[in-house]
Amino acid sequence: MLKRLIILGLVALVLAACSETKYVPEGKYLLDRAKVVSDTKAPGINPSQFKSYVRQRGNSRWFSAAKIPLATYSLSGRDTTRWINRLLRNMGEAPQVFDSLSTLQSKMMLQTRMQNIGYLRSTVDVTNRIRGKKIVTTYTLRPGKPYYLHRVSYDIQDTAIARKLDETKALKHGLRPGMMFNADNLDAERKRITQLLANRGYYRFNKDFISYRADSVPGSQAVDLTLVLHPYRDNLVSDMPHQTYTIGTITYHGNNQEDSTLPLRRKVLANNTFLTEGELYSAQGLQSTYNHFGRLGAIRYTNISFHERQQEPVLDCDITVIPNKVSTISFQPEGTNTAGDLGAAVSLTYQNRNIFRGSENLTIQLRGAFEAIKGLEGYANSNFEEYSAEARLSFPRFIAPFLANSFRRRINAVSEVSLLYDTQNRPEFKRRVFSVGWRYKWNDQRHHDRYQIDLLDLNYISMPWISQTFRTEYLDNTDSRNSILRYNYENLFIMKTGLGYTYNNGRWAIKANIETAGNLLNLITKTLKFHVNDDGQYTILDVAYAQYVRGNFDFTRNLQFDYNNQLVFHVGLGIAYPYGNSNILPFEKRYFSGGANSVRGWSVRSLGPGKFVGNDGRIDFINQTGDMKLDLNAEYRAYLFWKFSGALFIDAGNIWTLREYTDQPGGQFKFTEFWKQLAVSYGLGIRLNFDYFIVRFDMGMKAVNPAYSTHREHLPLLYPKFSRDFAFHFAVGLPF
């Protein structure tokens, strides 16, 4: 029945595609496609980028191929009083009827753009190819030869500014002979000089006081350029020197223009103000003040106004800060499904955004979870319960000694301390986790870089009770392959420090972090000769501690074809190595593969390591972990309609162990074999974009399965079996 419905749907769309011109008026044409090509390769001429200047581009195509939105619209009938016709039209897209005026405007915009980047004698040819009631429009760019700057001179008609520009050598870093005669470069130079002067007291200076004189050199593609900086003029006065202004009195106001309504302490207000009484006005200082006040959670709105004194060039500054709501309480329920065991969780969160009147943020969260566990043979008839309490206190500044005040003010920083206690009760065991953390996060407001330092992250994991059945069958059974399991059900200290770095400019992104644990404890315990347990591990209060180093690196490249289509590449690499006091990584620090953000043909924690196969061929979530991970992903994303987007993806990757573990045969990483053990999957994704968050549904199929050596099982791409090779994923947010 399902197959019939799918076939009928495809047939309906094909029939609709055959009637794309159903709603094109008689005597008109459907714009099938708009192309931009160039008759030559020239610097700065990229037809794909120029396509954004075309005003009419034809109907959108799913994955740059099928015009499904138009086909959906064409399925509707002409009677708009029927709900089905209105629904189809709202879901679809009306035909793009060819418009000659838009074509002429596009031609002019393309030509203007080429002239602006230095091709002064460029032209654009437009050709229309008609087939039936469809038309394909091609814009052919003919840029010709570019023009270059021959000589650059300056006419600074304000002696004080001329002296200042000469002292700072600002003009030597701008326009130079040999550069293309590019309108973007000329405008950027105007902005650069304007910004330089606005940061040195010239409050009323703007880029309109700068113009150019350009003369072409006969018989060549060269231009002699003169930058002219005009004297000050307005409706009242003209041709007088530009005036520099100093900052006068800085006054802070709250809701009622009274100090008592100020939400923050005076020192905090002053530390976030980058305008200084008695010093020159600075546009950068003004913007920095807005930026720093804007990141304070205690402030909802900031307004900065200047009042010029009548008899002297002084600006009195009024800073009005409107406070945010200080305290909030939120309640969040959620449902869970773990391998068929249904459950529910609730969390209650209290937040205070200004607890010490310095925009410090205190968050306290209480969480409880319950899961109905189906009867486990040999265990008490009880369910899973979890209760946790977490407190986080963040300061919108560095809380650290020995830092220069200029560094503190320039950097947007957050210092955070956290405290967590979590208790888990299962039929097999009881687990307690206590953690304390102190970390710094900061970024330079002038760049795309972000940093994080986990100065201290201490975790104590306690197992106060383990059922006799679980201990006998798994932990004490030397015949079973469960050394990793045993290690992760013992009391353990993890004391780590780490450093993280991210960079994202919208086109490509880098995320890297490294952490190390146990080194300080190892130094102390060895020096003071602490107790060594039967496994040869140093202990603190009879509890062993973990020692390892772990690093992760992610790279993402986004190729934007147009507004509706993009291709994204992702590489993820992680490696961790236990040493010293540890032979095995803690379970929480081991890598796993498969799932919504990895190789999507496998469910979470069901792939690897290497060519390892779990017990009896089933998923073995303990042993299917490793010390190293590699993910390679390519995803084509396309806007579909309304809130819907689609994706086609190919994933490859796996995990490996760095050491040979008898519990994980075939899982060790080897340079000569790892490429043969890369799992590959492909699939289709549907995404719902609700602006604030994205709901994602990904359907993956296995293509290459490294766990098997037989031809049919190793290459499910050639021998697909839906029940064996399909995986469905639901997630929030994009995978990378």
XYZ file of C-alpha atoms in Angstrom:
736
model
C 0.000 0.000 0.000
C 2.801 2.410 0.910
C 4.643 1.674 -2.333
C 1.484 2.414 -4.312
C 1.029 5.742 -2.585
C 4.649 6.698 -3.285
C 4.303 5.722 -6.945
C 1.037 7.651 -7.270
C 2.660 10.697 -5.669
C 5.601 10.563 -8.061
C 3.289 10.192 -11.046
C 1.254 13.176 -9.861
C 4.374 15.322 -9.567
C 5.545 14.254 -13.032
C 2.163 15.181 -14.514
C 2.295 18.504 -12.682
C 5.808 19.129 -14.008
C 4.455 18.577 -17.527
C 1.946 21.374 -16.871
C 4.352 23.959 -15.415
C 2.912 26.562 -17.780
C -0.648 25.887 -16.641
C -0.913 29.270 -14.931
C 1.218 31.252 -17.411
C -1.059 33.792 -19.195
C -1.503 33.560 -22.940
C 1.188 35.491 -24.794
C 3.566 35.275 -21.811
C 6.478 32.954 -21.083
C 7.640 30.990 -18.057
C 11.184 31.979 -17.105
C 12.710 28.510 -16.993
C 16.216 29.586 -16.015
C 18.439 32.681 -15.866
C 22.128 32.125 -16.634
C 25.146 34.378 -16.190
C 28.254 33.588 -18.238
C 31.425 35.486 -19.139
C 33.162 35.633 -22.504
C 36.550 35.606 -20.813
C 38.310 34.855 -17.529
C 39.114 38.127 -15.819
C 40.149 39.136 -12.282
C 37.098 39.672 -10.096
C 34.650 38.296 -12.685
C 32.905 35.251 -11.201
C 29.588 34.539 -12.972
C 28.193 32.618 -9.999
C 28.691 35.662 -7.755
C 27.256 38.024 -10.355
C 24.039 36.007 -10.425
C 22.925 37.792 -7.256
C 22.448 40.959 -9.378
C 19.849 39.245 -11.587
C 16.420 40.400 -10.457
C 14.423 37.483 -11.894
C 15.928 33.997 -11.687
C 13.149 31.537 -12.415
C 11.390 29.182 -10.040
C 13.357 27.520 -7.274
C 14.582 23.975 -7.779
C 15.024 21.334 -5.154
C 18.701 20.410 -5.001
C 19.221 22.593 -8.121
C 17.299 20.046 -10.215
C 13.521 19.561 -9.875
C 11.052 22.462 -9.668
C 8.914 20.706 -7.072
C 7.421 23.934 -5.557
C 6.150 24.976 -8.999
C 4.864 21.449 -9.619
C 2.991 21.567 -6.314
C 1.416 24.890 -7.267
C 0.431 23.464 -10.671
C -1.431 20.606 -8.970
C -3.977 23.094 -7.620
C -7.231 23.774 -9.385
C -8.531 27.155 -10.428
C -11.315 27.220 -7.841
C -9.637 29.031 -4.920
C -12.676 28.555 -2.676
C -11.659 24.902 -2.198
C -9.293 24.353 0.699
C -7.129 21.831 -1.143
C -6.361 24.335 -3.905
C -5.469 27.051 -1.393
C -3.248 24.604 0.507
C -1.378 23.528 -2.640
C -0.829 27.140 -3.674
C 0.428 28.113 -0.223
C 2.803 25.134 -0.145
C 3.956 25.669 -3.718
C 5.392 28.539 -5.707
C 3.654 30.559 -8.422
C 5.264 30.512 -11.890
C 7.891 33.146 -12.601
C 6.478 34.903 -15.659
C 9.195 36.454 -17.811
C 9.410 40.232 -17.311
C 11.351 42.251 -19.903
C 11.668 45.238 -17.550
C 13.362 43.081 -14.878
C 15.676 41.742 -17.580
C 16.675 45.285 -18.610
C 17.254 46.282 -14.972
C 19.370 43.152 -14.418
C 21.476 43.999 -17.468
C 22.110 47.525 -16.156
C 22.986 46.257 -12.660
C 25.446 43.701 -14.040
C 27.136 46.346 -16.173
C 27.292 48.810 -13.272
C 28.849 46.162 -11.064
C 31.592 45.428 -13.608
C 32.298 49.143 -13.969
C 32.522 49.484 -10.184
C 35.251 46.850 -9.980
C 37.370 48.473 -12.695
C 35.981 47.368 -16.065
C 34.905 50.811 -17.268
C 34.138 49.776 -20.849
C 32.280 46.578 -19.997
C 29.020 45.547 -21.648
C 26.353 42.891 -21.119
C 24.553 40.975 -23.869
C 21.163 39.370 -23.245
C 19.857 36.442 -25.279
C 16.498 34.705 -24.885
C 15.905 31.157 -26.061
C 12.229 30.224 -26.377
C 10.814 26.702 -26.352
C 7.051 26.535 -26.322
C 5.894 28.714 -23.450
C 9.267 28.573 -21.640
C 12.171 30.965 -21.983
C 15.809 30.725 -20.909
C 17.609 34.051 -20.430
C 21.387 34.221 -20.706
C 23.397 37.261 -19.582
C 26.835 37.293 -21.233
C 29.394 39.463 -19.424
C 31.905 41.207 -21.657
C 34.222 42.944 -19.179
C 36.986 43.999 -21.573
C 40.241 45.244 -20.077
C 40.390 46.454 -16.467
C 41.601 49.939 -15.492
C 44.412 50.372 -12.938
C 45.612 53.215 -10.754
C 48.596 54.983 -12.305
C 49.224 57.787 -9.820
C 47.595 58.455 -6.445
C 47.737 61.954 -4.991
C 46.023 63.749 -2.122
C 44.390 67.152 -1.748
C 43.857 67.544 2.014
C 42.178 70.930 2.463
C 42.506 70.924 6.265
C 46.038 71.511 7.557
C 45.416 69.934 10.979
C 44.048 66.752 9.422
C 46.860 66.724 6.848
C 49.397 66.902 9.667
C 47.631 64.159 11.633
C 47.450 61.838 8.611
C 51.111 62.490 7.911
C 52.120 61.758 11.519
C 50.212 58.476 11.589
C 51.389 57.536 8.060
C 47.783 56.544 7.425
C 47.841 57.344 3.705
C 50.687 54.896 3.049
C 48.423 51.981 3.952
C 45.608 52.818 1.554
C 45.403 53.214 -2.218
C 48.531 52.390 -4.196
C 49.566 52.565 -7.868
C 48.924 49.267 -9.621
C 45.652 48.521 -7.822
C 42.536 48.015 -9.925
C 40.364 51.112 -10.269
C 37.717 49.569 -8.047
C 34.777 51.489 -6.549
C 34.758 49.127 -3.576
C 38.406 49.959 -2.843
C 37.729 53.683 -3.177
C 34.773 53.526 -0.790
C 36.742 51.366 1.658
C 39.480 54.023 1.703
C 36.916 56.725 2.493
C 35.589 54.629 5.359
C 39.082 53.872 6.655
C 40.125 57.528 6.801
C 36.761 58.512 8.293
C 37.104 55.886 11.012
C 40.674 56.961 11.768
C 39.606 60.582 12.232
C 36.414 59.671 14.135
C 38.600 57.803 16.635
C 40.738 60.911 17.151
C 38.109 63.396 18.187
C 36.462 64.378 14.879
C 32.898 63.854 16.072
C 31.204 65.530 13.088
C 33.412 64.104 10.347
C 31.836 61.659 7.884
C 32.882 60.085 4.603
C 30.903 62.614 2.540
C 33.758 65.068 3.206
C 35.972 62.847 1.029
C 35.657 62.685 -2.770
C 37.807 61.692 -5.734
C 38.987 63.208 -8.978
C 39.861 60.663 -11.643
C 41.543 61.307 -14.995
C 42.207 58.543 -17.507
C 45.635 58.399 -19.114
C 45.185 58.630 -22.911
C 46.047 55.477 -24.846
C 46.046 53.175 -21.823
C 43.900 51.532 -19.127
C 45.439 53.747 -16.444
C 43.825 56.298 -14.159
C 45.376 59.207 -12.259
C 43.457 59.516 -8.994
C 43.294 62.386 -6.505
C 41.673 61.968 -3.081
C 40.135 65.252 -1.935
C 39.373 65.869 1.743
C 37.097 68.927 1.928
C 36.896 71.448 4.777
C 33.922 71.461 7.111
C 30.653 72.818 5.808
C 26.983 72.610 6.788
C 23.853 74.732 6.372
C 25.246 77.509 8.562
C 28.989 77.648 7.913
C 31.282 76.522 5.127
C 34.970 76.042 4.387
C 36.279 76.037 7.936
C 38.655 73.561 9.637
C 37.164 70.405 11.124
C 36.832 70.553 14.916
C 38.052 67.942 17.398
C 35.880 67.273 20.444
C 36.708 66.035 23.926
C 34.451 64.140 26.295
C 33.016 66.240 29.100
C 30.907 64.876 31.935
C 29.700 61.273 31.716
C 26.391 60.741 33.512
C 24.600 57.447 34.055
C 20.816 57.222 34.233
C 18.413 54.474 35.186
C 14.662 54.149 34.720
C 13.800 57.394 36.478
C 16.935 59.411 35.743
C 18.096 58.779 39.317
C 21.163 56.992 40.633
C 18.981 54.818 42.853
C 17.495 53.125 39.786
C 20.868 52.161 38.286
C 20.961 48.363 37.996
C 24.759 48.044 38.339
C 27.435 49.311 40.662
C 29.262 52.473 39.595
C 32.551 50.628 39.173
C 30.940 48.090 36.848
C 29.402 50.884 34.756
C 32.769 52.644 34.520
C 34.649 49.454 33.572
C 32.273 48.907 30.657
C 32.484 52.506 29.429
C 35.191 53.160 26.827
C 34.742 56.926 26.689
C 36.946 58.888 29.100
C 36.270 62.316 30.552
C 38.806 64.862 29.307
C 40.015 62.725 26.386
C 39.191 62.971 22.696
C 35.928 61.544 21.406
C 36.318 58.091 19.842
C 33.762 56.346 17.607
C 35.411 53.017 18.415
C 35.097 53.763 22.127
C 31.409 54.507 21.618
C 30.849 51.205 19.800
C 32.846 49.281 22.399
C 30.669 50.804 25.130
C 27.526 49.654 23.340
C 29.017 46.171 22.814
C 30.056 45.703 26.434
C 26.787 46.971 27.885
C 24.902 44.803 25.384
C 26.493 41.597 26.685
C 25.518 42.276 30.317
C 22.513 40.123 31.143
C 21.270 42.606 33.752
C 20.723 45.297 31.080
C 17.878 45.167 28.573
C 18.516 48.402 26.688
C 21.275 51.016 26.462
C 21.157 54.498 24.922
C 24.127 56.873 24.668
C 23.561 60.514 23.716
C 25.909 63.496 23.410
C 25.231 67.157 24.157
C 27.577 69.722 22.656
C 28.453 72.696 24.844
C 27.796 76.022 23.186
C 31.058 77.853 23.891
C 33.586 75.015 23.652
C 34.134 71.778 21.651
C 33.135 69.486 24.517
C 30.607 66.640 24.443
C 28.714 65.822 27.626
C 27.666 62.182 27.551
C 24.457 60.672 28.961
C 24.333 56.867 29.253
C 20.880 55.473 29.974
C 20.692 51.812 31.030
C 17.321 50.092 31.339
C 17.520 46.984 33.553
C 16.367 43.538 32.554
C 14.123 41.380 34.680
C 16.421 40.160 37.442
C 14.919 36.807 38.436
C 13.171 34.136 36.392
C 11.885 30.641 37.146
C 11.275 28.113 34.379
C 9.784 24.629 34.358
C 10.627 22.187 31.547
C 9.145 18.709 31.084
C 10.562 16.164 28.626
C 9.944 12.615 27.473
C 12.580 9.902 27.052
C 12.817 6.569 25.247
C 15.887 4.422 25.933
C 15.840 1.170 23.962
C 12.089 0.962 24.355
C 12.005 1.930 28.031
C 9.751 4.970 28.318
C 10.327 7.696 30.855
C 9.873 11.328 31.752
C 11.997 14.096 33.223
C 11.315 17.530 34.647
C 13.643 20.368 35.485
C 13.089 23.498 37.548
C 15.504 26.360 36.879
C 15.988 29.563 38.831
C 18.077 32.348 37.309
C 19.281 35.628 38.817
C 20.996 37.895 36.266
C 22.346 40.443 38.736
C 22.960 38.777 42.069
C 25.847 41.039 43.183
C 24.801 44.106 41.101
C 27.614 43.426 38.648
C 25.548 41.461 36.101
C 26.678 38.179 37.656
C 24.435 35.328 36.556
C 23.419 32.666 39.080
C 21.601 29.611 37.749
C 20.266 26.836 39.970
C 18.687 23.804 38.328
C 16.913 20.890 39.979
C 16.179 17.898 37.753
C 14.406 14.615 38.265
C 13.983 11.732 35.832
C 12.097 8.450 35.905
C 12.257 5.533 33.458
C 10.133 2.408 33.555
C 12.551 -0.484 33.030
C 11.136 -3.737 31.782
C 11.757 -6.700 34.020
C 15.417 -7.679 34.131
C 15.966 -11.301 34.963
C 17.951 -11.719 38.181
C 17.514 -8.091 39.318
C 15.226 -6.350 41.747
C 11.962 -5.202 40.194
C 12.753 -1.485 40.246
C 12.964 1.357 37.753
C 15.557 3.968 36.887
C 15.552 7.176 38.910
C 17.850 10.163 38.618
C 18.019 13.335 40.664
C 20.492 16.164 40.215
C 21.177 19.635 41.511
C 23.434 22.052 39.651
C 24.533 25.603 40.397
C 26.460 27.881 38.035
C 27.731 31.368 38.769
C 29.185 33.396 35.903
C 30.902 36.772 35.999
C 30.976 38.942 32.815
C 34.707 39.626 33.246
C 37.989 37.922 34.089
C 38.300 36.958 37.738
C 42.046 36.354 37.722
C 45.196 38.120 38.977
C 48.131 39.446 36.948
C 46.075 40.574 33.941
C 46.590 44.025 32.450
C 43.579 46.304 32.750
C 43.752 47.117 29.020
C 43.449 43.398 28.237
C 40.488 42.979 30.587
C 38.651 45.881 28.943
C 39.338 44.835 25.344
C 38.290 41.210 25.761
C 34.703 40.021 26.171
C 35.220 37.505 28.959
C 33.149 35.270 31.208
C 34.439 33.558 34.351
C 32.283 30.654 35.506
C 32.226 28.371 38.522
C 29.909 25.356 38.625
C 28.860 22.719 41.132
C 26.920 19.525 40.338
C 25.636 16.551 42.315
C 23.905 13.736 40.452
C 22.457 10.526 41.823
C 21.383 7.583 39.639
C 19.561 4.513 40.905
C 19.172 1.510 38.579
C 18.235 -2.124 39.232
C 21.880 -3.070 38.527
C 23.706 -0.369 40.490
C 23.647 3.029 42.178
C 25.939 5.776 40.913
C 26.843 9.165 42.383
C 28.679 11.956 40.585
C 30.053 15.092 42.205
C 31.810 17.714 40.082
C 33.307 21.175 40.523
C 34.463 23.389 37.669
C 36.171 26.740 37.146
C 36.541 27.994 33.591
C 37.115 31.101 31.497
C 35.523 31.984 28.154
C 36.471 35.001 26.107
C 36.664 36.484 22.638
C 38.187 39.550 21.043
C 35.289 41.671 19.773
C 37.261 42.598 16.627
C 37.776 38.999 15.474
C 35.886 35.710 14.978
C 37.970 33.806 17.542
C 36.658 32.348 20.791
C 38.659 30.729 23.574
C 37.936 28.655 26.651
C 40.145 27.486 29.484
C 38.938 24.850 31.933
C 41.241 25.782 34.761
C 39.819 23.111 37.041
C 37.312 20.365 36.370
C 37.137 17.869 39.207
C 34.811 14.856 39.061
C 34.349 12.214 41.738
C 32.403 9.142 40.636
C 31.179 6.845 43.377
C 29.481 3.417 43.081
C 27.960 2.900 46.565
C 26.003 -0.210 45.563
C 26.207 -2.819 42.790
C 23.747 -5.716 42.644
C 25.164 -9.184 43.220
C 23.817 -10.388 39.856
C 25.528 -7.604 37.924
C 28.778 -8.075 39.816
C 28.812 -11.850 39.323
C 27.834 -11.941 35.640
C 29.855 -8.982 34.396
C 32.396 -7.488 36.770
C 33.813 -10.582 38.486
C 33.498 -12.950 35.517
C 37.048 -13.249 34.202
C 35.829 -15.277 31.212
C 33.714 -12.423 29.864
C 35.254 -9.604 27.811
C 34.493 -6.820 30.236
C 37.700 -5.162 31.420
C 36.412 -1.833 30.064
C 33.121 -2.431 31.837
C 34.809 -3.256 35.133
C 36.996 -0.142 34.994
C 33.971 2.111 34.552
C 32.057 0.695 37.522
C 34.671 1.535 40.127
C 35.109 4.645 42.247
C 37.178 7.162 40.281
C 38.700 10.655 40.463
C 39.002 12.732 37.280
C 40.830 16.042 37.677
C 41.391 17.734 34.323
C 42.388 21.018 32.726
C 41.707 21.971 29.138
C 41.968 24.606 26.421
C 39.447 25.186 23.622
C 39.452 27.361 20.503
C 36.777 28.093 17.883
C 36.736 30.225 14.748
C 33.719 30.867 12.530
C 33.367 33.452 9.768
C 30.289 31.942 8.132
C 32.241 30.289 5.297
C 34.478 27.978 7.280
C 34.787 27.057 10.917
C 37.423 25.504 13.137
C 36.876 23.984 16.549
C 39.747 22.519 18.549
C 40.312 21.594 22.170
C 42.760 19.642 24.238
C 42.494 18.410 27.802
C 44.699 16.493 30.166
C 43.874 14.807 33.468
C 45.717 13.377 36.428
C 49.173 14.938 35.949
C 49.091 17.109 39.072
C 47.641 14.265 41.137
C 50.288 11.900 39.757
C 53.055 14.290 40.807
C 51.632 14.607 44.314
C 50.942 10.916 44.875
C 54.344 9.787 43.605
C 56.215 12.444 45.570
C 54.362 11.685 48.795
C 54.282 7.920 48.087
C 50.513 7.464 48.341
C 48.919 4.027 48.503
C 49.061 1.800 45.402
C 46.120 -0.584 44.836
C 46.227 -4.161 43.522
C 46.092 -2.914 39.913
C 49.233 -0.794 40.379
C 47.330 2.499 40.513
C 48.055 5.329 42.924
C 45.007 6.245 45.006
C 43.688 9.162 47.026
C 41.547 8.049 49.960
C 41.595 4.565 48.377
C 40.130 5.924 45.121
C 42.138 5.687 41.890
C 42.358 8.678 39.582
C 42.330 8.819 35.778
C 45.335 10.037 33.792
C 45.084 10.761 30.078
C 45.445 13.365 27.329
C 42.634 14.021 24.835
C 42.371 16.282 21.786
C 39.621 17.050 19.256
C 39.664 18.952 15.958
C 36.729 19.851 13.683
C 36.811 21.679 10.361
C 33.713 22.757 8.418
C 33.625 24.418 4.986
C 30.445 25.996 3.650
C 30.115 26.577 -0.104
C 27.101 28.823 -0.714
C 25.856 28.445 -4.307
C 22.877 30.786 -3.912
C 20.260 31.703 -1.341
C 18.668 28.240 -1.465
C 21.546 25.822 -2.016
C 24.800 25.103 -0.223
C 27.345 22.317 0.036
C 28.977 21.684 3.413
C 32.098 19.592 4.069
C 33.129 18.464 7.538
C 36.156 16.692 8.980
C 36.253 15.620 12.609
C 39.228 14.017 14.336
C 39.582 12.998 17.957
C 42.326 11.121 19.762
C 42.867 10.263 23.421
C 45.593 8.304 25.157
C 45.525 6.858 28.687
C 48.879 6.607 30.447
C 50.497 6.629 33.869
C 47.755 5.787 36.344
C 45.326 4.536 33.635
C 45.364 1.785 31.055
C 41.813 2.502 29.861
C 40.003 5.783 29.293
C 36.988 6.579 31.486
C 33.816 5.636 29.625
C 32.638 9.277 29.400
C 35.885 10.224 27.621
C 35.896 7.399 25.076
C 34.717 8.002 21.526
C 31.755 6.375 19.823
C 30.546 6.426 16.242
C 27.166 6.383 14.564
C 24.186 8.538 15.419
C 22.720 11.837 14.257
C 26.046 13.727 14.207
C 28.386 11.055 12.906
C 28.008 8.222 10.354
C 24.234 8.316 10.003
C 23.794 4.868 8.489
C 24.395 3.476 12.003
C 22.485 4.137 15.192
C 24.353 5.780 18.036
C 27.201 3.713 19.590
C 26.747 0.865 17.113
C 29.803 1.287 14.859
C 33.372 0.143 15.468
C 35.962 0.131 16.763
C 37.641 -0.847 13.499
C 36.112 -4.086 12.257
C 34.990 -5.178 15.730
C 31.641 -6.966 15.927
C 29.744 -7.004 19.209
C 28.766 -10.161 21.044
C 26.654 -12.380 18.778
C 26.679 -9.578 16.183
C 24.577 -7.328 18.428
C 25.247 -3.774 19.587
C 27.723 -3.788 22.480
C 27.616 -0.213 23.802
C 30.495 -0.730 26.255
C 32.969 -2.325 23.871
C 31.918 -0.269 20.850
C 33.959 2.671 22.099
C 37.486 3.733 21.251
C 40.441 6.038 21.790
C 40.357 7.622 18.322
C 37.620 8.872 16.012
C 37.462 10.066 12.400
C 34.386 11.585 10.710
C 34.211 12.690 7.060
C 30.926 14.251 5.954
C 29.532 15.967 2.865
C 26.027 17.404 2.887
C 24.081 19.211 0.182
C 21.446 21.468 1.766
C 18.535 23.009 -0.134
C 15.569 25.137 0.832
C 12.287 23.414 -0.071
C 9.279 25.517 0.959
C 7.793 27.281 3.984
C 9.864 26.129 6.991
C 11.142 22.988 5.268
C 14.650 22.319 3.975
C 16.180 19.130 2.654
C 19.604 17.522 2.651
C 21.459 14.801 0.771
C 24.465 13.449 2.643
C 27.372 11.028 2.481
C 29.178 10.098 5.698
C 32.321 8.107 6.332
C 34.228 7.305 9.503
C 34.888 4.971 12.394
C 36.545 4.709 15.789
C 39.642 2.756 16.832
C 41.615 1.859 19.943
C 45.267 2.841 20.251
C 46.137 -0.252 22.237
C 45.311 -3.878 21.592
C 42.456 -4.911 23.902
C 41.382 -8.532 24.042
C 37.814 -7.311 24.633
C 37.821 -5.524 21.242
C 39.433 -7.758 18.583
C 40.047 -5.934 15.297
C 39.626 -2.549 16.917
C 43.245 -1.310 17.039
C 44.266 1.523 14.705
C 46.876 0.586 12.100
C 48.109 2.926 9.354
C 48.136 0.116 6.813
C 44.567 -0.953 7.485
C 42.477 1.911 8.871
C 41.307 3.152 5.443
C 39.854 -0.310 4.774
C 37.831 0.026 7.985
C 36.066 3.279 7.100
C 32.321 2.847 7.261
C 30.306 4.709 4.602
C 26.639 5.673 4.545
C 24.345 7.895 2.506
C 20.912 9.321 3.056
C 18.266 11.999 2.964
C 17.333 14.562 5.590
C 14.335 16.816 6.248
C 14.717 19.908 8.445
C 12.164 22.253 9.999
C 13.613 25.722 10.593
C 11.756 27.594 13.332
C 14.353 30.433 13.387
C 15.285 29.883 17.039
C 15.990 26.184 16.542
C 16.035 23.528 13.820
C 14.307 20.159 14.107
C 16.086 17.532 12.018
C 15.039 14.138 10.655
C 17.806 12.141 8.947
C 17.364 8.784 7.226
C 20.617 6.940 6.544
C 21.514 3.743 4.714
C 24.722 1.755 5.090
C 26.935 1.680 1.991
C 30.152 0.036 3.285
C 30.168 -1.986 6.507
C 33.708 -2.714 7.798
C 32.460 -5.192 10.419
C 31.981 -7.890 7.766
C 34.298 -9.388 5.174
C 31.793 -11.252 3.006
C 30.963 -9.361 -0.182
C 27.210 -9.100 0.343
C 27.464 -7.873 3.935
C 30.519 -5.677 3.393
C 28.877 -3.751 0.533
C 25.242 -3.098 1.447
C 25.285 -0.342 -1.203
C 25.119 -3.114 -3.809
C 23.000 -5.498 -1.730
C 20.754 -3.267 0.406
C 18.498 -4.733 3.063
C 16.199 -2.144 4.594
C 15.655 -3.893 7.932
C 19.424 -4.291 8.402
C 20.909 -1.158 6.823
C 18.452 1.651 7.598
C 18.793 4.077 10.519
C 16.475 6.942 11.448
C 17.653 9.916 13.503
C 15.801 12.733 15.210
C 17.819 15.665 16.484
C 17.727 19.378 17.213
C 20.225 21.577 15.347
C 22.426 20.901 12.358
C 24.937 18.013 12.492
C 27.927 20.304 11.866
